[in-house]
XYZ file of N, CA, C and O in Angstrom:
872
model
N 38.425 -56.901 -17.288
C 37.136 -57.553 -17.464
C 36.931 -58.680 -16.477
O 35.864 -58.898 -15.964
N 38.024 -59.393 -16.173
C 37.907 -60.497 -15.214
C 37.514 -59.983 -13.851
O 36.692 -60.570 -13.159
N 38.078 -58.828 -13.482
C 37.742 -58.268 -12.178
C 36.280 -57.861 -12.136
O 35.574 -58.080 -11.167
N 35.783 -57.265 -13.265
C 34.393 -56.864 -13.298
C 33.464 -58.071 -13.237
O 32.444 -58.051 -12.566
N 33.832 -59.153 -13.900
C 33.001 -60.345 -13.878
C 32.933 -60.952 -12.498
O 31.883 -61.393 -12.038
N 34.087 -60.942 -11.828
C 34.097 -61.474 -10.469
C 33.190 -60.666 -9.565
O 32.409 -61.204 -8.778
N 33.252 -59.309 -9.690
C 32.396 -58.460 -8.868
C 30.937 -58.701 -9.172
O 30.108 -58.762 -8.275
N 30.626 -58.889 -10.464
C 29.235 -59.116 -10.819
C 28.730 -60.443 -10.297
O 27.588 -60.577 -9.891
N 29.618 -61.453 -10.319
C 29.180 -62.775 -9.852
C 28.895 -62.770 -8.364
O 28.130 -63.593 -7.879
N 29.499 -61.834 -7.635
C 29.251 -61.776 -6.202
C 27.967 -61.002 -5.880
O 27.433 -61.139 -4.798
N 27.523 -60.147 -6.805
C 26.371 -59.290 -6.546
C 25.082 -60.059 -6.805
O 24.376 -59.818 -7.774
N 24.786 -61.022 -5.948
C 23.659 -61.924 -6.163
C 22.420 -61.514 -5.398
O 21.312 -61.917 -5.766
N 22.564 -60.748 -4.330
C 21.444 -60.488 -3.447
C 21.210 -58.986 -3.291
O 22.156 -58.200 -3.329
N 19.959 -58.569 -3.099
C 19.697 -57.156 -2.793
C 20.163 -56.824 -1.379
O 20.381 -57.721 -0.561
N 20.307 -55.554 -1.111
C 20.690 -55.116 0.225
C 19.649 -55.570 1.244
O 18.450 -55.438 1.028
N 20.117 -56.093 2.369
C 19.230 -56.579 3.427
C 19.347 -55.672 4.645
O 20.413 -55.592 5.267
N 18.250 -54.996 4.980
C 18.252 -54.133 6.168
C 18.453 -54.955 7.429
O 19.173 -54.530 8.346
N 17.861 -56.134 7.493
C 18.008 -56.980 8.679
C 19.463 -57.385 8.879
O 19.994 -57.323 9.997
N 20.109 -57.783 7.790
C 21.517 -58.166 7.895
C 22.363 -56.982 8.347
O 23.260 -57.117 9.168
N 22.078 -55.795 7.787
C 22.804 -54.584 8.173
C 22.622 -54.303 9.663
O 23.586 -54.021 10.379
N 21.375 -54.372 10.141
C 21.101 -54.074 11.548
C 21.857 -55.035 12.459
O 22.463 -54.626 13.455
N 21.858 -56.314 12.118
C 22.532 -57.311 12.964
C 24.038 -57.091 12.978
O 24.663 -56.978 14.048
N 24.642 -57.006 11.791
C 26.104 -56.949 11.702
C 26.658 -55.590 12.125
O 27.678 -55.520 12.830
N 26.013 -54.518 11.723
C 26.547 -53.188 12.040
C 26.293 -52.830 13.498
O 27.142 -52.215 14.153
N 25.145 -53.229 14.033
C 24.913 -53.002 15.462
C 25.945 -53.759 16.284
O 26.522 -53.209 17.241
N 26.193 -55.007 15.909
C 27.190 -55.807 16.639
C 28.576 -55.182 16.530
O 29.290 -55.026 17.534
N 28.979 -54.798 15.304
C 30.299 -54.209 15.126
C 30.454 -52.885 15.849
O 31.488 -52.621 16.473
N 29.415 -52.054 15.782
C 29.485 -50.746 16.443
C 29.494 -50.893 17.958
O 30.247 -50.198 18.665
N 28.650 -51.795 18.474
C 28.604 -52.009 19.920
C 29.944 -52.550 20.433
O 30.501 -52.033 21.410
N 30.457 -53.593 19.775
C 31.749 -54.148 20.198
C 32.862 -53.120 20.036
O 33.797 -53.072 20.835
N 32.729 -52.275 19.011
C 33.746 -51.250 18.798
C 33.755 -50.181 19.868
O 34.795 -49.550 20.115
N 32.618 -49.960 20.509
C 32.579 -48.961 21.584
C 33.260 -49.446 22.859
O 33.638 -48.635 23.708
N 33.414 -50.752 22.985
C 33.992 -51.286 24.225
C 35.440 -50.846 24.458
O 35.787 -50.490 25.589
N 36.342 -50.869 23.436
C 37.724 -50.441 23.700
C 37.855 -49.012 24.219
O 38.522 -48.798 25.241
N 37.238 -47.994 23.579
C 37.388 -46.641 24.144
C 36.723 -46.475 25.495
O 37.247 -45.753 26.363
N 35.578 -47.140 25.716
C 34.939 -47.046 27.031
C 35.837 -47.671 28.095
O 36.068 -47.096 29.162
N 36.369 -48.858 27.788
C 37.250 -49.541 28.745
C 38.511 -48.717 28.999
O 38.977 -48.611 30.142
N 39.061 -48.121 27.936
C 40.272 -47.319 28.090
C 40.010 -46.109 28.975
O 40.817 -45.769 29.851
N 38.853 -45.464 28.785
C 38.541 -44.276 29.586
C 38.298 -44.642 31.044
O 38.816 -43.975 31.957
N 37.520 -45.697 31.281
C 37.228 -46.110 32.659
C 38.518 -46.525 33.371
O 38.768 -46.144 34.521
N 39.357 -47.306 32.672
C 40.619 -47.748 33.280
C 41.517 -46.556 33.584
O 42.129 -46.481 34.655
N 41.599 -45.618 32.640
C 42.447 -44.443 32.851
C 41.958 -43.619 34.030
O 42.760 -43.082 34.808
N 40.642 -43.522 34.186
C 40.074 -42.770 35.304
C 40.401 -43.429 36.632
O 40.743 -42.756 37.616
N 40.330 -44.742 36.659
C 40.537 -45.464 37.923
C 41.993 -45.487 38.364
O 42.268 -45.591 39.558
N 42.913 -45.409 37.421
C 44.334 -45.425 37.810
C 44.927 -44.017 37.804
O 46.136 -43.848 37.934
N 44.055 -43.015 37.652
C 44.488 -41.602 37.656
C 45.588 -41.324 36.634
O 46.590 -40.659 36.925
N 45.390 -41.832 35.427
C 46.344 -41.564 34.352
C 46.298 -40.075 34.016
O 45.209 -39.479 33.950
N 47.441 -39.442 33.829
C 47.422 -38.009 33.497
C 46.724 -37.763 32.168
O 46.715 -38.617 31.276
N 46.170 -36.569 32.036
C 45.361 -36.244 30.859
C 46.147 -36.396 29.563
O 45.598 -36.831 28.545
N 47.434 -36.045 29.590
C 48.224 -36.138 28.363
C 48.405 -37.585 27.925
O 48.639 -37.856 26.737
N 48.264 -38.530 28.846
C 48.362 -39.946 28.495
C 46.992 -40.544 28.166
O 46.887 -41.470 27.359
N 45.953 -40.009 28.803
C 44.592 -40.485 28.506
C 44.240 -40.204 27.050
O 43.636 -41.043 26.365
N 44.627 -39.047 26.563
C 44.259 -38.621 25.212
C 44.671 -39.630 24.138
O 43.807 -40.128 23.389
N 45.960 -39.976 24.012
C 46.316 -40.939 22.959
C 45.784 -42.336 23.226
O 45.482 -43.083 22.289
N 45.651 -42.701 24.502
C 45.159 -44.045 24.829
C 43.730 -44.234 24.346
O 43.405 -45.219 23.666
N 42.863 -43.279 24.667
C 41.459 -43.397 24.271
C 41.303 -43.165 22.767
O 40.482 -43.816 22.109
N 42.097 -42.275 22.191
C 42.011 -42.025 20.752
C 42.372 -43.280 19.955
O 41.693 -43.624 18.974
N 43.431 -43.961 20.368
C 43.820 -45.193 19.663
C 42.766 -46.287 19.843
O 42.481 -47.055 18.919
N 42.161 -46.335 21.039
C 41.068 -47.281 21.250
C 39.882 -46.924 20.353
O 39.159 -47.803 19.875
N 39.694 -45.623 20.102
C 38.663 -45.192 19.175
C 38.916 -45.672 17.760
O 37.976 -45.936 16.998
N 40.194 -45.784 17.389
C 40.518 -46.355 16.088
C 40.039 -47.791 15.974
O 39.549 -48.227 14.922
N 40.128 -48.546 17.073
C 39.610 -49.916 17.087
C 38.098 -49.927 16.920
O 37.538 -50.838 16.307
N 37.439 -48.911 17.477
C 35.993 -48.801 17.284
C 35.663 -48.681 15.800
O 34.740 -49.331 15.292
N 36.426 -47.857 15.075
C 36.215 -47.725 13.646
C 36.483 -49.011 12.895
O 35.762 -49.357 11.951
N 37.499 -49.730 13.324
C 37.819 -50.997 12.662
C 36.667 -51.984 12.766
O 36.248 -52.593 11.767
N 36.117 -52.139 13.957
C 35.044 -53.113 14.156
C 33.740 -52.660 13.496
O 33.010 -53.473 12.914
N 33.441 -51.368 13.569
C 32.256 -50.861 12.902
C 32.374 -51.030 11.392
O 31.438 -51.468 10.708
N 33.538 -50.682 10.860
C 33.758 -50.817 9.425
C 33.677 -52.253 8.956
O 33.148 -52.541 7.873
N 34.185 -53.159 9.762
C 34.100 -54.574 9.402
C 32.643 -55.020 9.337
O 32.243 -55.730 8.404
N 31.840 -54.602 10.316
C 30.423 -54.949 10.293
C 29.728 -54.411 9.048
O 28.915 -55.104 8.418
N 30.049 -53.172 8.661
C 29.438 -52.593 7.470
C 29.867 -53.334 6.205
O 29.040 -53.614 5.323
N 31.161 -53.626 6.107
C 31.656 -54.313 4.914
C 31.042 -55.701 4.769
O 30.704 -56.133 3.663
N 30.884 -56.408 5.891
C 30.264 -57.736 5.841
C 28.792 -57.638 5.467
O 28.263 -58.504 4.752
N 28.119 -56.589 5.928
C 26.704 -56.418 5.597
C 26.505 -56.131 4.112
O 25.460 -56.461 3.551
N 27.497 -55.508 3.478
C 27.399 -55.181 2.055
C 27.935 -56.286 1.149
O 27.702 -56.254 -0.062
N 28.614 -57.248 1.719
C 29.202 -58.320 0.919
C 28.104 -59.122 0.227
O 27.040 -59.341 0.792
N 28.371 -59.548 -0.998
C 27.399 -60.279 -1.807
C 26.209 -59.416 -2.230
O 25.150 -59.923 -2.576
N 26.340 -58.099 -2.186
C 25.313 -57.205 -2.729
C 25.947 -56.393 -3.858
O 27.156 -56.416 -4.067
N 25.121 -55.630 -4.569
C 25.626 -54.794 -5.655
C 26.390 -53.563 -5.131
O 26.988 -52.835 -5.912
N 26.338 -53.338 -3.858
C 27.115 -52.262 -3.239
C 28.297 -52.820 -2.458
O 28.806 -52.164 -1.548
N 28.732 -54.028 -2.797
C 29.839 -54.654 -2.074
C 31.102 -53.795 -2.171
O 31.425 -53.250 -3.229
N 31.791 -53.650 -1.046
C 33.020 -52.860 -0.978
C 34.174 -53.775 -0.591
O 33.957 -54.827 0.017
N 35.409 -53.414 -0.946
C 36.561 -54.205 -0.493
C 36.601 -54.234 1.034
O 36.695 -53.188 1.674
N 36.534 -55.418 1.601
C 36.392 -55.513 3.058
C 37.599 -54.938 3.790
O 37.447 -54.166 4.741
N 38.804 -55.300 3.354
C 40.006 -54.803 4.035
C 40.134 -53.290 3.868
O 40.402 -52.561 4.829
N 39.931 -52.798 2.645
C 40.063 -51.369 2.388
C 39.046 -50.552 3.158
O 39.368 -49.526 3.760
N 37.792 -51.004 3.157
C 36.729 -50.297 3.878
C 37.005 -50.285 5.383
O 36.849 -49.260 6.046
N 37.429 -51.419 5.900
C 37.695 -51.525 7.333
C 38.841 -50.609 7.750
O 38.754 -49.892 8.755
N 39.897 -50.593 6.972
C 41.066 -49.779 7.325
C 40.788 -48.290 7.194
O 41.232 -47.491 8.020
N 40.033 -47.913 6.147
C 39.747 -46.484 5.977
C 38.780 -46.000 7.051
O 38.835 -44.855 7.493
N 37.898 -46.893 7.516
C 37.004 -46.537 8.628
C 37.802 -46.378 9.915
O 37.550 -45.458 10.706
N 38.758 -47.261 10.144
C 39.605 -47.161 11.334
C 40.386 -45.844 11.327
O 40.460 -45.142 12.350
N 40.952 -45.473 10.168
C 41.711 -44.225 10.079
C 40.808 -43.021 10.332
O 41.179 -42.093 11.061
N 39.608 -43.032 9.742
C 38.683 -41.928 9.956
C 38.244 -41.821 11.403
O 38.134 -40.719 11.959
N 37.981 -42.965 12.030
C 37.568 -42.959 13.433
C 38.686 -42.446 14.339
O 38.425 -41.738 15.320
N 39.924 -42.777 14.020
C 41.056 -42.287 14.810
C 41.121 -40.760 14.759
O 41.320 -40.095 15.786
N 40.919 -40.196 13.563
C 40.900 -38.736 13.431
C 39.725 -38.151 14.214
O 39.872 -37.163 14.948
N 38.541 -38.763 14.068
C 37.342 -38.248 14.743
C 37.489 -38.282 16.258
O 37.155 -37.308 16.949
N 37.953 -39.398 16.789
C 38.141 -39.492 18.241
C 39.200 -38.497 18.719
O 39.048 -37.892 19.787
N 40.253 -38.317 17.952
C 41.307 -37.368 18.344
C 40.744 -35.956 18.437
O 41.068 -35.196 19.362
N 39.882 -35.591 17.486
C 39.268 -34.265 17.517
C 38.254 -34.148 18.660
O 38.208 -33.134 19.358
N 37.449 -35.189 18.844
C 36.417 -35.136 19.864
C 36.957 -35.072 21.280
O 36.340 -34.457 22.165
N 38.090 -35.680 21.508
C 38.673 -35.710 22.849
C 39.460 -34.437 23.184
O 39.794 -34.199 24.349
N 39.764 -33.646 22.163
C 40.669 -32.511 22.371
C 40.136 -31.470 23.350
O 40.873 -31.048 24.257
N 38.874 -31.018 23.255
C 38.415 -29.992 24.206
C 38.487 -30.439 25.662
O 38.962 -29.690 26.531
N 38.020 -31.667 25.958
C 38.061 -32.155 27.341
C 39.498 -32.319 27.815
O 39.815 -32.059 28.989
N 40.385 -32.742 26.911
C 41.797 -32.899 27.285
C 42.416 -31.549 27.607
O 43.173 -31.422 28.584
N 42.094 -30.530 26.803
C 42.628 -29.195 27.075
C 42.135 -28.669 28.422
O 42.900 -28.062 29.177
N 40.851 -28.936 28.739
C 40.337 -28.509 30.048
C 41.052 -29.232 31.173
O 41.389 -28.634 32.204
N 41.295 -30.522 30.990
C 41.974 -31.305 32.029
C 43.408 -30.830 32.238
O 43.964 -30.967 33.342
N 44.007 -30.253 31.198
C 45.366 -29.725 31.297
C 45.383 -28.253 31.715
O 46.432 -27.598 31.643
N 44.219 -27.755 32.144
C 44.076 -26.348 32.550
C 44.405 -25.387 31.415
O 44.919 -24.283 31.641
N 44.121 -25.816 30.192
C 44.308 -24.973 29.016
C 43.034 -25.021 28.175
O 43.051 -25.464 27.021
N 41.892 -24.597 28.747
C 40.629 -24.706 28.003
C 40.644 -23.857 26.743
O 41.360 -22.847 26.656
N 39.862 -24.285 25.759
C 39.764 -23.530 24.519
C 39.116 -22.173 24.784
O 38.067 -22.087 25.427
N 39.739 -21.134 24.302
C 39.226 -19.772 24.486
C 38.279 -19.453 23.329
O 38.698 -18.946 22.282
N 36.990 -19.749 23.526
C 36.021 -19.547 22.456
C 35.692 -18.079 22.234
O 34.971 -17.747 21.279
N 36.199 -17.194 23.102
C 36.039 -15.759 22.865
C 36.998 -15.277 21.773
O 36.818 -14.190 21.216
N 38.001 -16.097 21.512
C 38.940 -15.781 20.439
C 38.362 -16.282 19.120
O 38.045 -17.460 18.982
N 38.217 -15.390 18.148
C 37.583 -15.780 16.883
C 38.365 -16.891 16.167
O 37.743 -17.834 15.665
N 39.693 -16.822 16.082
C 40.409 -17.931 15.427
C 40.179 -19.276 16.118
O 40.014 -20.312 15.455
N 40.173 -19.262 17.468
C 39.931 -20.503 18.199
C 38.513 -20.997 17.956
O 38.271 -22.192 17.772
N 37.563 -20.062 17.934
C 36.164 -20.434 17.699
C 35.997 -21.073 16.332
O 35.361 -22.133 16.203
N 36.572 -20.458 15.299
C 36.444 -21.012 13.958
C 37.173 -22.348 13.833
O 36.701 -23.256 13.128
N 38.318 -22.461 14.508
C 39.037 -23.740 14.488
C 38.217 -24.827 15.176
O 38.186 -25.981 14.723
N 37.513 -24.451 16.249
C 36.671 -25.415 16.962
C 35.499 -25.855 16.094
O 35.169 -27.044 16.025
N 34.863 -24.890 15.429
C 33.746 -25.221 14.533
C 34.238 -26.107 13.391
O 33.594 -27.113 13.041
N 35.387 -25.749 12.820
C 35.943 -26.567 11.743
C 36.274 -27.975 12.200
O 36.034 -28.955 11.484
N 36.813 -28.082 13.417
C 37.120 -29.404 13.965
C 35.871 -30.228 14.180
O 35.857 -31.444 13.928
N 34.791 -29.574 14.643
C 33.533 -30.293 14.865
C 32.956 -30.793 13.551
O 32.450 -31.923 13.460
N 33.027 -29.958 12.508
C 32.530 -30.374 11.190
C 33.367 -31.539 10.657
O 32.818 -32.521 10.134
N 34.674 -31.439 10.803
C 35.543 -32.518 10.332
C 35.289 -33.800 11.109
O 35.285 -34.899 10.537
N 35.043 -33.692 12.409
C 34.737 -34.861 13.241
C 33.540 -35.632 12.672
O 33.548 -36.862 12.594
N 32.518 -34.892 12.250
C 31.307 -35.531 11.733
C 31.530 -36.076 10.322
O 31.018 -37.143 9.973
N 32.306 -35.374 9.512
C 32.395 -35.707 8.093
C 33.526 -36.658 7.725
O 33.498 -37.246 6.637
N 34.512 -36.830 8.595
C 35.716 -37.539 8.166
C 35.427 -38.988 7.763
O 35.904 -39.461 6.723
N 34.641 -39.710 8.542
C 34.339 -41.104 8.185
C 33.408 -41.177 6.973
O 33.667 -41.956 6.038
N 32.307 -40.386 6.922
C 31.471 -40.428 5.723
C 32.227 -40.096 4.439
O 31.995 -40.726 3.397
N 33.114 -39.115 4.482
C 33.879 -38.770 3.287
C 34.836 -39.895 2.901
O 35.018 -40.181 1.704
N 35.440 -40.519 3.904
C 36.316 -41.664 3.617
C 35.513 -42.790 2.966
O 35.965 -43.425 2.007
N 34.311 -43.033 3.464
C 33.458 -44.069 2.875
C 33.030 -43.708 1.452
O 32.939 -44.572 0.583
N 32.768 -42.424 1.228
C 32.367 -41.980 -0.114
C 33.438 -42.300 -1.145
O 33.133 -42.674 -2.294
N 34.707 -42.165 -0.765
C 35.790 -42.463 -1.697
C 35.728 -43.894 -2.208
O 36.112 -44.180 -3.343
N 35.216 -44.796 -1.376
C 35.092 -46.201 -1.773
C 33.744 -46.462 -2.443
O 33.669 -47.108 -3.492
N 32.674 -45.942 -1.851
C 31.322 -46.223 -2.341
C 31.076 -45.675 -3.744
O 30.287 -46.235 -4.505
N 31.701 -44.560 -4.097
C 31.434 -43.951 -5.402
C 31.819 -44.881 -6.545
O 31.341 -44.700 -7.676
N 32.653 -45.872 -6.266
C 33.070 -46.814 -7.301
C 32.059 -47.935 -7.517
O 32.113 -48.629 -8.524
N 31.157 -48.114 -6.561
C 30.243 -49.262 -6.658
C 28.775 -48.865 -6.551
O 27.897 -49.714 -6.744
N 28.483 -47.585 -6.268
C 27.096 -47.205 -6.013
C 26.792 -45.831 -6.595
O 27.421 -44.845 -6.206
N 25.853 -45.730 -7.532
C 25.447 -44.412 -8.041
C 24.862 -43.558 -6.913
O 24.210 -44.067 -6.006
N 25.104 -42.263 -6.991
C 24.574 -41.370 -5.966
C 25.213 -41.546 -4.610
O 24.582 -41.262 -3.584
N 26.470 -42.000 -4.597
C 27.138 -42.271 -3.316
C 27.323 -41.013 -2.478
O 27.515 -41.106 -1.265
N 27.243 -39.845 -3.100
C 27.392 -38.614 -2.342
C 26.343 -38.462 -1.250
O 26.605 -37.858 -0.206
N 25.147 -39.038 -1.475
C 24.097 -38.952 -0.458
C 24.466 -39.728 0.798
O 23.939 -39.461 1.876
N 25.377 -40.700 0.651
C 25.803 -41.461 1.827
C 26.488 -40.551 2.841
O 26.389 -40.765 4.051
N 27.188 -39.535 2.354
C 27.849 -38.589 3.262
C 26.805 -37.919 4.149
O 27.009 -37.758 5.361
N 25.678 -37.545 3.558
C 24.601 -36.914 4.330
C 24.013 -37.905 5.331
O 23.837 -37.595 6.518
N 23.702 -39.109 4.845
C 23.063 -40.123 5.694
C 23.946 -40.469 6.892
O 23.491 -40.450 8.049
N 25.199 -40.774 6.636
C 26.069 -41.197 7.734
C 26.404 -40.031 8.660
O 26.576 -40.232 9.865
N 26.472 -38.826 8.130
C 26.719 -37.663 8.978
C 25.559 -37.456 9.952
O 25.771 -37.176 11.139
N 24.330 -37.613 9.460
C 23.161 -37.509 10.338
C 23.219 -38.592 11.411
O 22.952 -38.342 12.597
N 23.586 -39.816 11.000
C 23.674 -40.921 11.959
C 24.720 -40.639 13.032
O 24.524 -40.948 14.214
N 25.831 -40.043 12.640
C 26.890 -39.731 13.603
C 26.427 -38.657 14.579
O 26.691 -38.741 15.791
N 25.721 -37.648 14.081
C 25.194 -36.604 14.966
C 24.209 -37.206 15.963
O 24.230 -36.879 17.165
N 23.333 -38.102 15.478
C 22.375 -38.771 16.372
C 23.124 -39.578 17.435
O 22.789 -39.535 18.628
N 24.152 -40.315 17.013
C 24.925 -41.130 17.954
C 25.657 -40.252 18.970
O 25.692 -40.571 20.169
N 26.237 -39.147 18.509
C 26.946 -38.249 19.426
C 25.982 -37.628 20.441
O 26.333 -37.466 21.619
N 24.776 -37.297 19.985
C 23.777 -36.751 20.907
C 23.403 -37.781 21.962
O 23.251 -37.460 23.150
N 23.286 -39.043 21.538
C 22.970 -40.107 22.490
C 24.120 -40.319 23.469
O 23.899 -40.502 24.677
N 25.354 -40.273 22.962
C 26.526 -40.416 23.837
C 26.551 -39.290 24.871
O 26.794 -39.523 26.063
N 26.298 -38.069 24.410
C 26.299 -36.928 25.344
C 25.203 -37.107 26.405
O 25.430 -36.861 27.588
N 24.031 -37.519 25.966
C 22.937 -37.705 26.901
C 23.247 -38.741 27.964
O 23.038 -38.499 29.168
N 23.760 -39.892 27.529
C 24.114 -40.926 28.491
C 25.290 -40.489 29.365
O 25.361 -40.838 30.548
N 26.212 -39.725 28.778
C 27.380 -39.294 29.527
C 27.050 -38.426 30.726
O 27.810 -38.379 31.704
N 25.905 -37.733 30.659
C 25.507 -36.878 31.774
C 25.135 -37.680 33.018
O 25.141 -37.157 34.129
N 24.793 -38.954 32.827
C 24.331 -39.761 33.968
C 25.319 -40.852 34.375
O 25.035 -41.645 35.273
N 26.478 -40.904 33.705
C 27.451 -41.957 33.998
C 28.578 -41.397 34.852
O 29.203 -40.399 34.500
N 28.841 -42.058 35.965
C 29.952 -41.709 36.844
C 30.997 -42.823 36.747
O 30.788 -43.918 37.274
N 32.123 -42.579 36.043
C 33.109 -43.643 35.824
C 33.787 -44.135 37.100
O 34.479 -45.154 37.080
N 33.594 -43.424 38.232
C 34.224 -43.857 39.482
C 33.339 -44.810 40.277
O 33.757 -45.318 41.311
N 32.105 -45.050 39.805
C 31.223 -45.989 40.510
C 31.768 -47.406 40.437
O 32.568 -47.732 39.552
N 31.343 -48.297 41.339
C 31.788 -49.694 41.281
C 31.440 -50.330 39.930
O 30.391 -50.051 39.349
N 32.331 -51.174 39.439
C 32.138 -51.776 38.120
C 30.837 -52.560 38.026
O 30.204 -52.589 36.973
N 30.444 -53.220 39.105
C 29.203 -53.999 39.088
C 27.996 -53.120 38.770
O 27.034 -53.563 38.137
N 28.035 -51.863 39.222
C 26.948 -50.934 38.938
C 27.122 -50.260 37.578
O 26.148 -49.934 36.902
N 28.377 -50.067 37.203
C 28.675 -49.278 36.011
C 28.490 -50.069 34.715
O 27.971 -49.544 33.725
N 28.885 -51.333 34.708
C 28.887 -52.109 33.468
C 27.506 -52.244 32.823
O 27.381 -52.057 31.606
N 26.439 -52.575 33.594
C 25.124 -52.663 32.948
C 24.688 -51.340 32.306
O 24.097 -51.333 31.222
N 24.998 -50.241 32.954
C 24.621 -48.938 32.417
C 25.392 -48.632 31.140
O 24.821 -48.126 30.154
N 26.685 -48.939 31.149
C 27.493 -48.715 29.951
C 27.047 -49.612 28.802
O 27.035 -49.193 27.640
N 26.698 -50.869 29.121
C 26.239 -51.796 28.082
C 24.943 -51.297 27.451
O 24.776 -51.331 26.221
N 24.029 -50.815 28.287
C 22.765 -50.286 27.779
C 23.004 -49.056 26.911
O 22.422 -48.920 25.822
N 23.862 -48.169 27.388
C 24.162 -46.955 26.627
C 24.820 -47.295 25.297
O 24.440 -46.770 24.242
N 25.805 -48.194 25.336
C 26.494 -48.586 24.108
C 25.554 -49.246 23.110
O 25.620 -48.979 21.903
N 24.665 -50.095 23.599
C 23.708 -50.750 22.725
C 22.754 -49.758 22.080
O 22.442 -49.862 20.886
N 22.283 -48.784 22.853
C 21.359 -47.776 22.322
C 22.040 -46.904 21.275
O 21.459 -46.596 20.223
N 23.278 -46.500 21.541
C 24.021 -45.677 20.583
C 24.266 -46.460 19.297
O 24.070 -45.947 18.184
N 24.687 -47.708 19.434
C 24.964 -48.537 18.260
C 23.710 -48.750 17.425
O 23.743 -48.666 16.192
N 22.594 -49.006 18.079
C 21.351 -49.261 17.355
C 20.854 -47.994 16.657
O 20.382 -48.054 15.509
N 20.961 -46.859 17.314
C 20.527 -45.600 16.704
C 21.342 -45.315 15.446
O 20.787 -44.989 14.383
N 22.655 -45.447 15.536
C 23.528 -45.226 14.378
C 23.190 -46.202 13.256
O 23.099 -45.833 12.084
N 22.982 -47.460 13.616
C 22.743 -48.500 12.619
C 21.414 -48.303 11.902
O 21.323 -48.499 10.683
N 20.378 -47.937 12.626
C 19.073 -47.764 12.000
C 19.083 -46.613 10.994
O 18.530 -46.728 9.895
N 19.706 -45.503 11.354
C 19.761 -44.366 10.425
C 20.553 -44.740 9.178
O 20.114 -44.502 8.042
N 21.733 -45.331 9.363
C 22.544 -45.700 8.204
C 21.897 -46.820 7.393
O 21.978 -46.843 6.165
N 21.241 -47.755 8.078
C 20.608 -48.863 7.375
C 19.466 -48.393 6.491
O 19.338 -48.837 5.341
N 18.617 -47.488 6.996
C 17.527 -46.960 6.199
C 18.062 -46.155 5.014
O 17.511 -46.200 3.907
N 19.169 -45.432 5.249
C 19.789 -44.695 4.153
C 20.336 -45.620 3.089
O 20.132 -45.408 1.882
N 21.026 -46.665 3.511
C 21.579 -47.613 2.545
C 20.479 -48.354 1.802
O 20.621 -48.685 0.623
N 19.370 -48.608 2.467
C 18.244 -49.278 1.812
C 17.742 -48.443 0.637
O 17.346 -48.992 -0.401
N 17.747 -47.121 0.772
C 17.305 -46.254 -0.314
C 18.361 -46.091 -1.396
O 18.030 -45.924 -2.566
N 19.648 -46.159 -1.006
C 20.720 -45.844 -1.946
C 21.305 -47.048 -2.673
O 21.792 -46.925 -3.794
N 21.277 -48.216 -2.046
C 21.943 -49.398 -2.617
C 21.307 -49.786 -3.935
O 20.080 -49.753 -4.086
N 22.111 -50.131 -4.951
C 21.576 -50.560 -6.242
C 20.688 -51.787 -6.112
O 21.005 -52.706 -5.369
N 19.570 -51.792 -6.831
C 18.707 -52.950 -6.882
C 19.161 -53.898 -7.977
O 20.011 -53.558 -8.794
N 18.573 -55.055 -7.993
C 18.868 -56.025 -9.036
C 18.528 -55.418 -10.398
O 17.452 -54.883 -10.615
N 19.490 -55.531 -11.294
C 19.288 -55.048 -12.654
C 19.729 -53.611 -12.886
O 19.777 -53.155 -14.010
N 20.073 -52.892 -11.810
C 20.530 -51.502 -11.979
C 22.003 -51.472 -12.361
O 22.775 -52.302 -11.939
């Protein structure tokens, strides 16, 4: 009962979309910097593909940590408040899995072992990996949110859509980015791309949370 009272005493304010946009955009944008920096650095020093893979994947875990921290802070003092440490760590773990899956096809091509999509088992494994890439973080979040928010299952849909939108934006920007260009030219473009991706993800998730978060008295 004491734990429930403490949680209730913290739930003083309704969910704020503005607060979510500020904190989650900042966390997501800052979180994109480690994997981008790791990839650019690896490209410039000609790191072998087998070493680039774990380096960028682990940096992707940091992206999840910072994004998760922004989300947890945005939910703090609301009726959908989540344990900050638990939410942050589970987001980091999910992001590490997602980045590991997302980097695998390009890594296999770089190792001259491209995925043979003509093979049905490989094709189904690739499709399954893509689905898991999109769902792993939302499902991890659902495990926490279901304890504090009715209808938390819809969050899986909302965040999955946001991730697809963000991945589409990353792919689009990736077509025009040359990591071998001088840093003075490259950094502004990467900053713009990272900001746009972070904002797109944040707006979709923020609007979803605005509809799902418990109101006062619920």
